[in-house]
Amino acid sequence: MMEFFHRQVQLWGEQTQLLLQEKKIAIIGAGGLGSSLSYALGASGIGEIHIIDFDEVSTHNIHRQIAFKIGDEGKNKAKINAQIMEQRCPYVKVVAHDCTFIEWCKKNISVDLIIDATDNLETRAQIDDCAKERGTPWIYGSVEAYHGQVCFFENSSFRDTFKVTSKTPEGITGPIVMFIASLEANLALRYLAGLSVKKDQLYYLFFNSDGELVTQKFSLSRSET
Protein backbone atom coordinates (compact mmCIF):
# COMPACT_ATOMS: atom_id res chain seq x y z
CA MET A 1 0.00 0.00 0.00
CA MET A 2 2.75 2.48 0.87
CA GLU A 3 4.17 2.22 -2.63
CA PHE A 4 0.84 3.47 -4.00
CA PHE A 5 1.02 6.53 -1.72
CA HIS A 6 4.81 6.95 -1.95
CA ARG A 7 4.81 10.68 -2.78
CA GLN A 8 2.49 11.50 0.11
CA VAL A 9 4.43 9.29 2.50
CA GLN A 10 7.51 11.34 1.62
CA LEU A 11 5.66 14.38 2.94
CA TRP A 12 4.23 13.09 6.20
CA GLY A 13 5.42 9.55 6.86
CA GLU A 14 3.75 6.15 7.06
CA GLN A 15 1.95 6.76 10.36
CA THR A 16 0.05 9.73 9.00
CA GLN A 17 -0.81 7.83 5.85
CA LEU A 18 -2.17 5.00 7.97
CA LEU A 19 -4.14 7.57 9.98
CA LEU A 20 -5.90 8.67 6.79
CA GLN A 21 -7.15 5.11 6.36
CA GLU A 22 -9.17 5.57 9.56
CA LYS A 23 -10.87 8.76 8.36
CA LYS A 24 -14.34 9.11 6.89
CA ILE A 25 -15.62 12.03 4.85
CA ALA A 26 -18.77 13.04 3.00
CA ILE A 27 -18.77 14.95 -0.29
CA ILE A 28 -22.12 16.66 -0.83
CA GLY A 29 -22.67 16.98 -4.57
CA ALA A 30 -21.13 14.96 -7.38
CA GLY A 31 -21.17 17.49 -10.22
CA GLY A 32 -18.44 20.01 -11.06
CA LEU A 33 -16.78 20.44 -7.67
CA GLY A 34 -17.71 16.90 -6.63
CA SER A 35 -16.09 15.34 -9.72
CA SER A 36 -12.83 17.20 -9.14
CA LEU A 37 -12.89 16.44 -5.42
CA SER A 38 -13.40 12.77 -6.22
CA TYR A 39 -10.27 12.73 -8.37
CA ALA A 40 -8.26 14.74 -5.83
CA LEU A 41 -9.30 12.85 -2.70
CA GLY A 42 -10.36 9.46 -4.03
CA ALA A 43 -6.77 8.29 -4.44
CA SER A 44 -5.36 10.02 -1.35
CA GLY A 45 -5.82 7.15 1.08
CA ILE A 46 -8.87 8.35 3.00
CA GLY A 47 -10.49 5.17 4.27
CA GLU A 48 -14.15 5.84 3.57
CA ILE A 49 -15.84 8.39 1.33
CA HIS A 50 -19.57 8.99 1.09
CA ILE A 51 -20.69 10.90 -1.99
CA ILE A 52 -24.22 12.26 -2.08
CA ASP A 53 -26.19 13.43 -5.12
CA PHE A 54 -29.65 12.63 -6.47
CA ASP A 55 -29.01 14.30 -9.84
CA GLU A 56 -28.33 12.68 -13.22
CA VAL A 57 -25.75 13.64 -15.84
CA SER A 58 -26.90 16.04 -18.57
CA THR A 59 -25.04 17.01 -21.73
CA HIS A 60 -24.44 20.57 -20.50
CA ASN A 61 -22.69 19.23 -17.36
CA ILE A 62 -19.88 17.43 -19.12
CA HIS A 63 -17.59 20.34 -20.08
CA ARG A 64 -16.87 21.20 -16.43
CA GLN A 65 -17.65 17.92 -14.62
CA ILE A 66 -14.55 15.84 -15.30
CA ALA A 67 -15.95 12.51 -14.12
CA PHE A 68 -18.46 12.34 -16.98
CA LYS A 69 -18.32 11.72 -20.71
CA ILE A 70 -20.73 11.61 -23.61
CA GLY A 71 -22.85 8.50 -23.08
CA ASP A 72 -23.25 9.07 -19.31
CA GLU A 73 -26.38 11.14 -19.74
CA GLY A 74 -29.18 9.95 -17.46
CA LYS A 75 -26.86 8.13 -15.03
CA ASN A 76 -26.63 9.09 -11.36
CA LYS A 77 -23.65 11.38 -10.72
CA ALA A 78 -22.76 9.97 -7.30
CA LYS A 79 -22.61 6.40 -8.59
CA ILE A 80 -20.31 7.33 -11.49
CA ASN A 81 -17.92 9.18 -9.18
CA ALA A 82 -17.89 6.29 -6.72
CA GLN A 83 -17.02 3.85 -9.48
CA ILE A 84 -14.16 6.03 -10.69
CA MET A 85 -12.71 6.42 -7.19
CA GLU A 86 -12.74 2.69 -6.53
CA GLN A 87 -11.17 1.97 -9.93
CA ARG A 88 -8.33 4.41 -9.25
CA CYS A 89 -7.60 3.34 -5.67
CA PRO A 90 -8.21 -0.12 -4.14
CA TYR A 91 -7.62 1.26 -0.62
CA VAL A 92 -10.73 3.40 -0.36
CA LYS A 93 -14.31 2.40 0.41
CA VAL A 94 -16.75 4.59 -1.50
CA VAL A 95 -20.48 4.69 -0.84
CA ALA A 96 -22.76 6.45 -3.33
CA HIS A 97 -26.03 7.89 -2.00
CA ASP A 98 -28.70 8.64 -4.60
CA CYS A 99 -30.63 11.06 -2.39
CA THR A 100 -30.81 14.63 -1.11
CA PHE A 101 -28.54 15.94 1.63
CA ILE A 102 -31.41 15.99 4.14
CA GLU A 103 -32.21 12.36 3.35
CA TRP A 104 -28.53 11.46 3.84
CA CYS A 105 -28.48 13.27 7.19
CA LYS A 106 -31.34 11.11 8.40
CA LYS A 107 -29.14 8.04 7.90
CA ASN A 108 -26.99 9.29 10.83
CA ILE A 109 -23.69 8.29 9.22
CA SER A 110 -20.75 9.57 11.27
CA VAL A 111 -17.92 11.26 9.36
CA ASP A 112 -14.86 13.31 10.31
CA LEU A 113 -15.40 16.04 7.72
CA ILE A 114 -18.12 17.23 5.34
CA ILE A 115 -17.14 18.85 2.04
CA ASP A 116 -19.56 21.04 0.14
CA ALA A 117 -19.71 20.51 -3.62
CA THR A 118 -23.24 21.83 -4.15
CA ASP A 119 -24.45 24.69 -6.31
CA ASN A 120 -26.99 26.46 -4.12
CA LEU A 121 -27.07 28.46 -0.90
CA GLU A 122 -30.01 26.63 0.67
CA THR A 123 -28.26 23.27 0.71
CA ARG A 124 -25.09 24.87 2.12
CA ALA A 125 -27.14 26.36 4.94
CA GLN A 126 -28.54 22.87 5.61
CA ILE A 127 -24.98 21.49 5.65
CA ASP A 128 -24.00 24.11 8.22
CA ASP A 129 -27.03 23.30 10.39
CA CYS A 130 -26.28 19.57 10.28
CA ALA A 131 -22.56 20.06 10.88
CA LYS A 132 -23.16 22.32 13.89
CA GLU A 133 -25.64 19.85 15.36
CA ARG A 134 -23.14 17.02 15.02
CA GLY A 135 -20.05 19.03 15.96
CA THR A 136 -18.47 18.18 12.59
CA PRO A 137 -16.41 20.73 10.63
CA TRP A 138 -17.14 21.32 6.98
CA ILE A 139 -15.54 22.97 3.97
CA TYR A 140 -17.56 25.35 1.82
CA GLY A 141 -16.77 25.90 -1.85
CA SER A 142 -18.54 27.81 -4.61
CA VAL A 143 -17.77 28.86 -8.18
CA GLU A 144 -19.20 31.29 -10.69
CA ALA A 145 -17.79 32.70 -13.93
CA TYR A 146 -14.05 33.24 -13.22
CA HIS A 147 -14.13 33.37 -9.44
CA GLY A 148 -14.77 31.21 -6.39
CA GLN A 149 -14.88 31.06 -2.60
CA VAL A 150 -13.67 28.54 -0.03
CA CYS A 151 -13.96 28.42 3.75
CA PHE A 152 -13.26 25.84 6.44
CA PHE A 153 -16.26 26.31 8.74
CA GLU A 154 -15.88 25.30 12.36
CA ASN A 155 -17.36 27.89 14.71
CA SER A 156 -18.66 30.61 12.39
CA SER A 157 -22.16 30.48 10.94
CA PHE A 158 -22.91 30.16 7.25
CA ARG A 159 -26.30 31.85 7.70
CA ASP A 160 -24.64 34.82 9.42
CA THR A 161 -22.04 35.09 6.65
CA PHE A 162 -24.27 34.76 3.58
CA LYS A 163 -27.77 35.83 2.71
CA VAL A 164 -29.46 32.54 1.90
CA THR A 165 -31.46 32.92 -1.32
CA SER A 166 -32.47 30.67 -4.20
CA LYS A 167 -29.80 32.21 -6.47
CA THR A 168 -27.71 29.69 -8.42
CA PRO A 169 -24.57 30.26 -10.54
CA GLU A 170 -24.93 31.38 -14.13
CA GLY A 171 -21.93 30.88 -16.43
CA ILE A 172 -18.95 28.87 -15.17
CA THR A 173 -15.60 28.08 -16.75
CA GLY A 174 -14.27 24.54 -16.33
CA PRO A 175 -10.81 25.43 -14.93
CA ILE A 176 -12.14 27.55 -12.04
CA VAL A 177 -14.17 24.55 -10.88
CA MET A 178 -11.03 22.40 -10.66
CA PHE A 179 -9.12 25.28 -9.06
CA ILE A 180 -11.60 25.75 -6.21
CA ALA A 181 -12.04 21.99 -5.71
CA SER A 182 -8.26 21.67 -5.44
CA LEU A 183 -8.18 24.27 -2.67
CA GLU A 184 -10.99 22.46 -0.84
CA ALA A 185 -9.17 19.13 -1.23
CA ASN A 186 -5.91 20.54 0.10
CA LEU A 187 -7.63 21.95 3.18
CA ALA A 188 -9.38 18.60 3.70
CA LEU A 189 -6.18 16.57 3.43
CA ARG A 190 -4.27 18.88 5.76
CA TYR A 191 -7.00 18.67 8.36
CA LEU A 192 -7.38 14.89 8.13
CA ALA A 193 -3.59 14.42 8.29
CA GLY A 194 -3.41 16.50 11.47
CA LEU A 195 -1.69 19.50 9.88
CA SER A 196 -2.59 23.11 10.66
CA VAL A 197 -5.55 24.64 8.83
CA LYS A 198 -6.83 28.21 9.05
CA LYS A 199 -10.45 27.90 10.11
CA ASP A 200 -13.36 30.33 9.80
CA GLN A 201 -11.55 32.36 7.16
CA LEU A 202 -13.18 33.00 3.80
CA TYR A 203 -10.93 32.88 0.73
CA TYR A 204 -12.22 34.79 -2.28
CA LEU A 205 -10.28 34.12 -5.48
CA PHE A 206 -10.82 35.74 -8.86
CA PHE A 207 -9.10 36.58 -12.11
CA ASN A 208 -9.15 40.29 -12.88
CA SER A 209 -9.49 41.87 -16.33
CA ASP A 210 -5.77 41.34 -16.97
CA GLY A 211 -6.02 37.65 -16.15
CA GLU A 212 -4.16 38.11 -12.85
CA LEU A 213 -5.16 35.84 -9.98
CA VAL A 214 -6.24 37.83 -6.92
CA THR A 215 -6.82 36.27 -3.50
CA GLN A 216 -8.65 38.04 -0.70
CA LYS A 217 -9.12 36.74 2.84
CA PHE A 218 -11.84 37.62 5.35
CA SER A 219 -12.01 36.44 8.95
CA LEU A 220 -15.50 35.33 9.96
CA SER A 221 -17.10 35.97 13.33
CA ARG A 222 -17.80 33.04 15.61
CA SER A 223 -21.34 31.90 16.34
CA GLU A 224 -22.73 32.61 19.80
CA THR A 225 -23.41 29.46 21.80
mmCIF file of C-alpha atoms in Angstrom:
data_model
loop_
_atom_site.group_PDB
_atom_site.id
_atom_site.type_symbol
_atom_site.label_atom_id
_atom_site.label_comp_id
_atom_site.label_asym_id
_atom_site.label_seq_id
_atom_site.Cartn_x
_atom_site.Cartn_y
_atom_site.Cartn_z
ATOM 1 C CA MET A 1 0.000 0.000 0.000
ATOM 2 C CA MET A 2 2.750 2.475 0.875
ATOM 3 C CA GLU A 3 4.167 2.215 -2.631
ATOM 4 C CA PHE A 4 0.842 3.470 -3.998
ATOM 5 C CA PHE A 5 1.024 6.533 -1.721
ATOM 6 C CA HIS A 6 4.807 6.951 -1.949
ATOM 7 C CA ARG A 7 4.809 10.677 -2.784
ATOM 8 C CA GLN A 8 2.486 11.495 0.107
ATOM 9 C CA VAL A 9 4.435 9.288 2.499
ATOM 10 C CA GLN A 10 7.513 11.337 1.617
ATOM 11 C CA LEU A 11 5.662 14.385 2.941
ATOM 12 C CA TRP A 12 4.232 13.093 6.201
ATOM 13 C CA GLY A 13 5.420 9.548 6.861
ATOM 14 C CA GLU A 14 3.754 6.154 7.059
ATOM 15 C CA GLN A 15 1.953 6.759 10.362
ATOM 16 C CA THR A 16 0.047 9.734 9.003
ATOM 17 C CA GLN A 17 -0.810 7.831 5.850
ATOM 18 C CA LEU A 18 -2.165 4.996 7.972
ATOM 19 C CA LEU A 19 -4.141 7.568 9.983
ATOM 20 C CA LEU A 20 -5.896 8.670 6.792
ATOM 21 C CA GLN A 21 -7.153 5.110 6.355
ATOM 22 C CA GLU A 22 -9.173 5.569 9.561
ATOM 23 C CA LYS A 23 -10.872 8.761 8.361
ATOM 24 C CA LYS A 24 -14.341 9.113 6.892
ATOM 25 C CA ILE A 25 -15.622 12.034 4.848
ATOM 26 C CA ALA A 26 -18.766 13.041 3.000
ATOM 27 C CA ILE A 27 -18.771 14.949 -0.295
ATOM 28 C CA ILE A 28 -22.119 16.658 -0.828
ATOM 29 C CA GLY A 29 -22.666 16.978 -4.567
ATOM 30 C CA ALA A 30 -21.130 14.959 -7.382
ATOM 31 C CA GLY A 31 -21.166 17.489 -10.220
ATOM 32 C CA GLY A 32 -18.441 20.014 -11.056
ATOM 33 C CA LEU A 33 -16.779 20.438 -7.671
ATOM 34 C CA GLY A 34 -17.714 16.896 -6.632
ATOM 35 C CA SER A 35 -16.090 15.344 -9.716
ATOM 36 C CA SER A 36 -12.826 17.203 -9.144
ATOM 37 C CA LEU A 37 -12.889 16.437 -5.421
ATOM 38 C CA SER A 38 -13.402 12.766 -6.224
ATOM 39 C CA TYR A 39 -10.272 12.731 -8.365
ATOM 40 C CA ALA A 40 -8.259 14.745 -5.828
ATOM 41 C CA LEU A 41 -9.298 12.846 -2.698
ATOM 42 C CA GLY A 42 -10.357 9.456 -4.032
ATOM 43 C CA ALA A 43 -6.765 8.286 -4.441
ATOM 44 C CA SER A 44 -5.355 10.020 -1.351
ATOM 45 C CA GLY A 45 -5.818 7.153 1.083
ATOM 46 C CA ILE A 46 -8.874 8.352 3.001
ATOM 47 C CA GLY A 47 -10.490 5.172 4.271
ATOM 48 C CA GLU A 48 -14.152 5.841 3.574
ATOM 49 C CA ILE A 49 -15.837 8.393 1.329
ATOM 50 C CA HIS A 50 -19.565 8.992 1.085
ATOM 51 C CA ILE A 51 -20.692 10.903 -1.992
ATOM 52 C CA ILE A 52 -24.219 12.258 -2.084
ATOM 53 C CA ASP A 53 -26.187 13.430 -5.124
ATOM 54 C CA PHE A 54 -29.653 12.632 -6.472
ATOM 55 C CA ASP A 55 -29.007 14.299 -9.842
ATOM 56 C CA GLU A 56 -28.331 12.677 -13.217
ATOM 57 C CA VAL A 57 -25.753 13.639 -15.840
ATOM 58 C CA SER A 58 -26.902 16.038 -18.565
ATOM 59 C CA THR A 59 -25.037 17.012 -21.726
ATOM 60 C CA HIS A 60 -24.443 20.567 -20.499
ATOM 61 C CA ASN A 61 -22.687 19.231 -17.357
ATOM 62 C CA ILE A 62 -19.881 17.433 -19.125
ATOM 63 C CA HIS A 63 -17.586 20.342 -20.085
ATOM 64 C CA ARG A 64 -16.873 21.201 -16.427
ATOM 65 C CA GLN A 65 -17.648 17.924 -14.621
ATOM 66 C CA ILE A 66 -14.548 15.844 -15.299
ATOM 67 C CA ALA A 67 -15.952 12.509 -14.125
ATOM 68 C CA PHE A 68 -18.461 12.343 -16.977
ATOM 69 C CA LYS A 69 -18.324 11.715 -20.708
ATOM 70 C CA ILE A 70 -20.734 11.605 -23.613
ATOM 71 C CA GLY A 71 -22.853 8.504 -23.077
ATOM 72 C CA ASP A 72 -23.246 9.066 -19.313
ATOM 73 C CA GLU A 73 -26.378 11.142 -19.737
ATOM 74 C CA GLY A 74 -29.181 9.948 -17.462
ATOM 75 C CA LYS A 75 -26.861 8.132 -15.030
ATOM 76 C CA ASN A 76 -26.633 9.086 -11.358
ATOM 77 C CA LYS A 77 -23.654 11.379 -10.717
ATOM 78 C CA ALA A 78 -22.756 9.965 -7.301
ATOM 79 C CA LYS A 79 -22.612 6.401 -8.593
ATOM 80 C CA ILE A 80 -20.306 7.330 -11.490
ATOM 81 C CA ASN A 81 -17.921 9.177 -9.179
ATOM 82 C CA ALA A 82 -17.895 6.290 -6.723
ATOM 83 C CA GLN A 83 -17.017 3.850 -9.483
ATOM 84 C CA ILE A 84 -14.155 6.034 -10.693
ATOM 85 C CA MET A 85 -12.707 6.418 -7.190
ATOM 86 C CA GLU A 86 -12.738 2.689 -6.531
ATOM 87 C CA GLN A 87 -11.169 1.967 -9.930
ATOM 88 C CA ARG A 88 -8.333 4.409 -9.246
ATOM 89 C CA CYS A 89 -7.602 3.338 -5.670
ATOM 90 C CA PRO A 90 -8.206 -0.116 -4.137
ATOM 91 C CA TYR A 91 -7.622 1.256 -0.616
ATOM 92 C CA VAL A 92 -10.731 3.399 -0.360
ATOM 93 C CA LYS A 93 -14.312 2.399 0.406
ATOM 94 C CA VAL A 94 -16.746 4.592 -1.501
ATOM 95 C CA VAL A 95 -20.484 4.690 -0.836
ATOM 96 C CA ALA A 96 -22.761 6.455 -3.326
ATOM 97 C CA HIS A 97 -26.026 7.888 -1.999
ATOM 98 C CA ASP A 98 -28.698 8.640 -4.596
ATOM 99 C CA CYS A 99 -30.625 11.064 -2.392
ATOM 100 C CA THR A 100 -30.807 14.633 -1.111
ATOM 101 C CA PHE A 101 -28.536 15.936 1.632
ATOM 102 C CA ILE A 102 -31.408 15.992 4.141
ATOM 103 C CA GLU A 103 -32.205 12.357 3.350
ATOM 104 C CA TRP A 104 -28.534 11.460 3.836
ATOM 105 C CA CYS A 105 -28.480 13.266 7.192
ATOM 106 C CA LYS A 106 -31.338 11.107 8.397
ATOM 107 C CA LYS A 107 -29.135 8.041 7.900
ATOM 108 C CA ASN A 108 -26.986 9.292 10.832
ATOM 109 C CA ILE A 109 -23.694 8.292 9.218
ATOM 110 C CA SER A 110 -20.750 9.570 11.269
ATOM 111 C CA VAL A 111 -17.922 11.264 9.356
ATOM 112 C CA ASP A 112 -14.860 13.313 10.312
ATOM 113 C CA LEU A 113 -15.404 16.038 7.725
ATOM 114 C CA ILE A 114 -18.124 17.227 5.341
ATOM 115 C CA ILE A 115 -17.140 18.847 2.040
ATOM 116 C CA ASP A 116 -19.562 21.042 0.138
ATOM 117 C CA ALA A 117 -19.714 20.513 -3.620
ATOM 118 C CA THR A 118 -23.237 21.827 -4.150
ATOM 119 C CA ASP A 119 -24.449 24.685 -6.307
ATOM 120 C CA ASN A 120 -26.990 26.464 -4.120
ATOM 121 C CA LEU A 121 -27.069 28.458 -0.900
ATOM 122 C CA GLU A 122 -30.008 26.633 0.666
ATOM 123 C CA THR A 123 -28.256 23.267 0.713
ATOM 124 C CA ARG A 124 -25.093 24.866 2.122
ATOM 125 C CA ALA A 125 -27.140 26.356 4.940
ATOM 126 C CA GLN A 126 -28.536 22.874 5.610
ATOM 127 C CA ILE A 127 -24.984 21.487 5.653
ATOM 128 C CA ASP A 128 -24.000 24.109 8.223
ATOM 129 C CA ASP A 129 -27.030 23.298 10.387
ATOM 130 C CA CYS A 130 -26.284 19.567 10.279
ATOM 131 C CA ALA A 131 -22.563 20.064 10.877
ATOM 132 C CA LYS A 132 -23.163 22.318 13.885
ATOM 133 C CA GLU A 133 -25.643 19.851 15.356
ATOM 134 C CA ARG A 134 -23.138 17.017 15.023
ATOM 135 C CA GLY A 135 -20.045 19.033 15.963
ATOM 136 C CA THR A 136 -18.471 18.181 12.595
ATOM 137 C CA PRO A 137 -16.406 20.725 10.633
ATOM 138 C CA TRP A 138 -17.144 21.317 6.978
ATOM 139 C CA ILE A 139 -15.543 22.972 3.971
ATOM 140 C CA TYR A 140 -17.564 25.353 1.820
ATOM 141 C CA GLY A 141 -16.772 25.897 -1.853
ATOM 142 C CA SER A 142 -18.537 27.813 -4.606
ATOM 143 C CA VAL A 143 -17.768 28.864 -8.176
ATOM 144 C CA GLU A 144 -19.203 31.287 -10.686
ATOM 145 C CA ALA A 145 -17.789 32.705 -13.932
ATOM 146 C CA TYR A 146 -14.052 33.241 -13.222
ATOM 147 C CA HIS A 147 -14.132 33.367 -9.435
ATOM 148 C CA GLY A 148 -14.774 31.214 -6.394
ATOM 149 C CA GLN A 149 -14.880 31.059 -2.601
ATOM 150 C CA VAL A 150 -13.671 28.542 -0.033
ATOM 151 C CA CYS A 151 -13.963 28.418 3.753
ATOM 152 C CA PHE A 152 -13.265 25.837 6.442
ATOM 153 C CA PHE A 153 -16.258 26.310 8.736
ATOM 154 C CA GLU A 154 -15.875 25.295 12.358
ATOM 155 C CA ASN A 155 -17.361 27.891 14.715
ATOM 156 C CA SER A 156 -18.661 30.608 12.387
ATOM 157 C CA SER A 157 -22.163 30.482 10.941
ATOM 158 C CA PHE A 158 -22.913 30.163 7.251
ATOM 159 C CA ARG A 159 -26.298 31.848 7.703
ATOM 160 C CA ASP A 160 -24.638 34.823 9.418
ATOM 161 C CA THR A 161 -22.037 35.087 6.649
ATOM 162 C CA PHE A 162 -24.268 34.755 3.579
ATOM 163 C CA LYS A 163 -27.769 35.834 2.706
ATOM 164 C CA VAL A 164 -29.459 32.536 1.896
ATOM 165 C CA THR A 165 -31.463 32.922 -1.316
ATOM 166 C CA SER A 166 -32.468 30.670 -4.197
ATOM 167 C CA LYS A 167 -29.802 32.210 -6.470
ATOM 168 C CA THR A 168 -27.707 29.690 -8.424
ATOM 169 C CA PRO A 169 -24.567 30.262 -10.541
ATOM 170 C CA GLU A 170 -24.933 31.380 -14.130
ATOM 171 C CA GLY A 171 -21.935 30.883 -16.430
ATOM 172 C CA ILE A 172 -18.953 28.868 -15.170
ATOM 173 C CA THR A 173 -15.596 28.077 -16.749
ATOM 174 C CA GLY A 174 -14.266 24.540 -16.330
ATOM 175 C CA PRO A 175 -10.814 25.429 -14.930
ATOM 176 C CA ILE A 176 -12.145 27.554 -12.045
ATOM 177 C CA VAL A 177 -14.166 24.550 -10.876
ATOM 178 C CA MET A 178 -11.033 22.397 -10.659
ATOM 179 C CA PHE A 179 -9.122 25.279 -9.062
ATOM 180 C CA ILE A 180 -11.603 25.748 -6.215
ATOM 181 C CA ALA A 181 -12.039 21.986 -5.713
ATOM 182 C CA SER A 182 -8.262 21.673 -5.442
ATOM 183 C CA LEU A 183 -8.178 24.267 -2.666
ATOM 184 C CA GLU A 184 -10.988 22.461 -0.845
ATOM 185 C CA ALA A 185 -9.175 19.130 -1.233
ATOM 186 C CA ASN A 186 -5.910 20.539 0.098
ATOM 187 C CA LEU A 187 -7.629 21.948 3.178
ATOM 188 C CA ALA A 188 -9.376 18.598 3.703
ATOM 189 C CA LEU A 189 -6.182 16.566 3.426
ATOM 190 C CA ARG A 190 -4.266 18.882 5.758
ATOM 191 C CA TYR A 191 -7.003 18.668 8.359
ATOM 192 C CA LEU A 192 -7.381 14.885 8.129
ATOM 193 C CA ALA A 193 -3.594 14.424 8.286
ATOM 194 C CA GLY A 194 -3.413 16.495 11.468
ATOM 195 C CA LEU A 195 -1.692 19.500 9.881
ATOM 196 C CA SER A 196 -2.595 23.108 10.655
ATOM 197 C CA VAL A 197 -5.551 24.639 8.834
ATOM 198 C CA LYS A 198 -6.828 28.210 9.049
ATOM 199 C CA LYS A 199 -10.450 27.902 10.107
ATOM 200 C CA ASP A 200 -13.363 30.327 9.802
ATOM 201 C CA GLN A 201 -11.554 32.360 7.162
ATOM 202 C CA LEU A 202 -13.182 33.004 3.802
ATOM 203 C CA TYR A 203 -10.933 32.876 0.733
ATOM 204 C CA TYR A 204 -12.221 34.792 -2.280
ATOM 205 C CA LEU A 205 -10.284 34.116 -5.483
ATOM 206 C CA PHE A 206 -10.825 35.736 -8.857
ATOM 207 C CA PHE A 207 -9.096 36.579 -12.109
ATOM 208 C CA ASN A 208 -9.153 40.295 -12.883
ATOM 209 C CA SER A 209 -9.492 41.872 -16.334
ATOM 210 C CA ASP A 210 -5.769 41.344 -16.965
ATOM 211 C CA GLY A 211 -6.016 37.651 -16.146
ATOM 212 C CA GLU A 212 -4.162 38.115 -12.854
ATOM 213 C CA LEU A 213 -5.157 35.841 -9.975
ATOM 214 C CA VAL A 214 -6.237 37.827 -6.919
ATOM 215 C CA THR A 215 -6.823 36.266 -3.497
ATOM 216 C CA GLN A 216 -8.648 38.043 -0.702
ATOM 217 C CA LYS A 217 -9.116 36.739 2.840
ATOM 218 C CA PHE A 218 -11.840 37.616 5.346
ATOM 219 C CA SER A 219 -12.009 36.444 8.952
ATOM 220 C CA LEU A 220 -15.505 35.333 9.957
ATOM 221 C CA SER A 221 -17.100 35.969 13.327
ATOM 222 C CA ARG A 222 -17.797 33.042 15.609
ATOM 223 C CA SER A 223 -21.338 31.905 16.344
ATOM 224 C CA GLU A 224 -22.725 32.607 19.803
ATOM 225 C CA THR A 225 -23.410 29.457 21.798
#
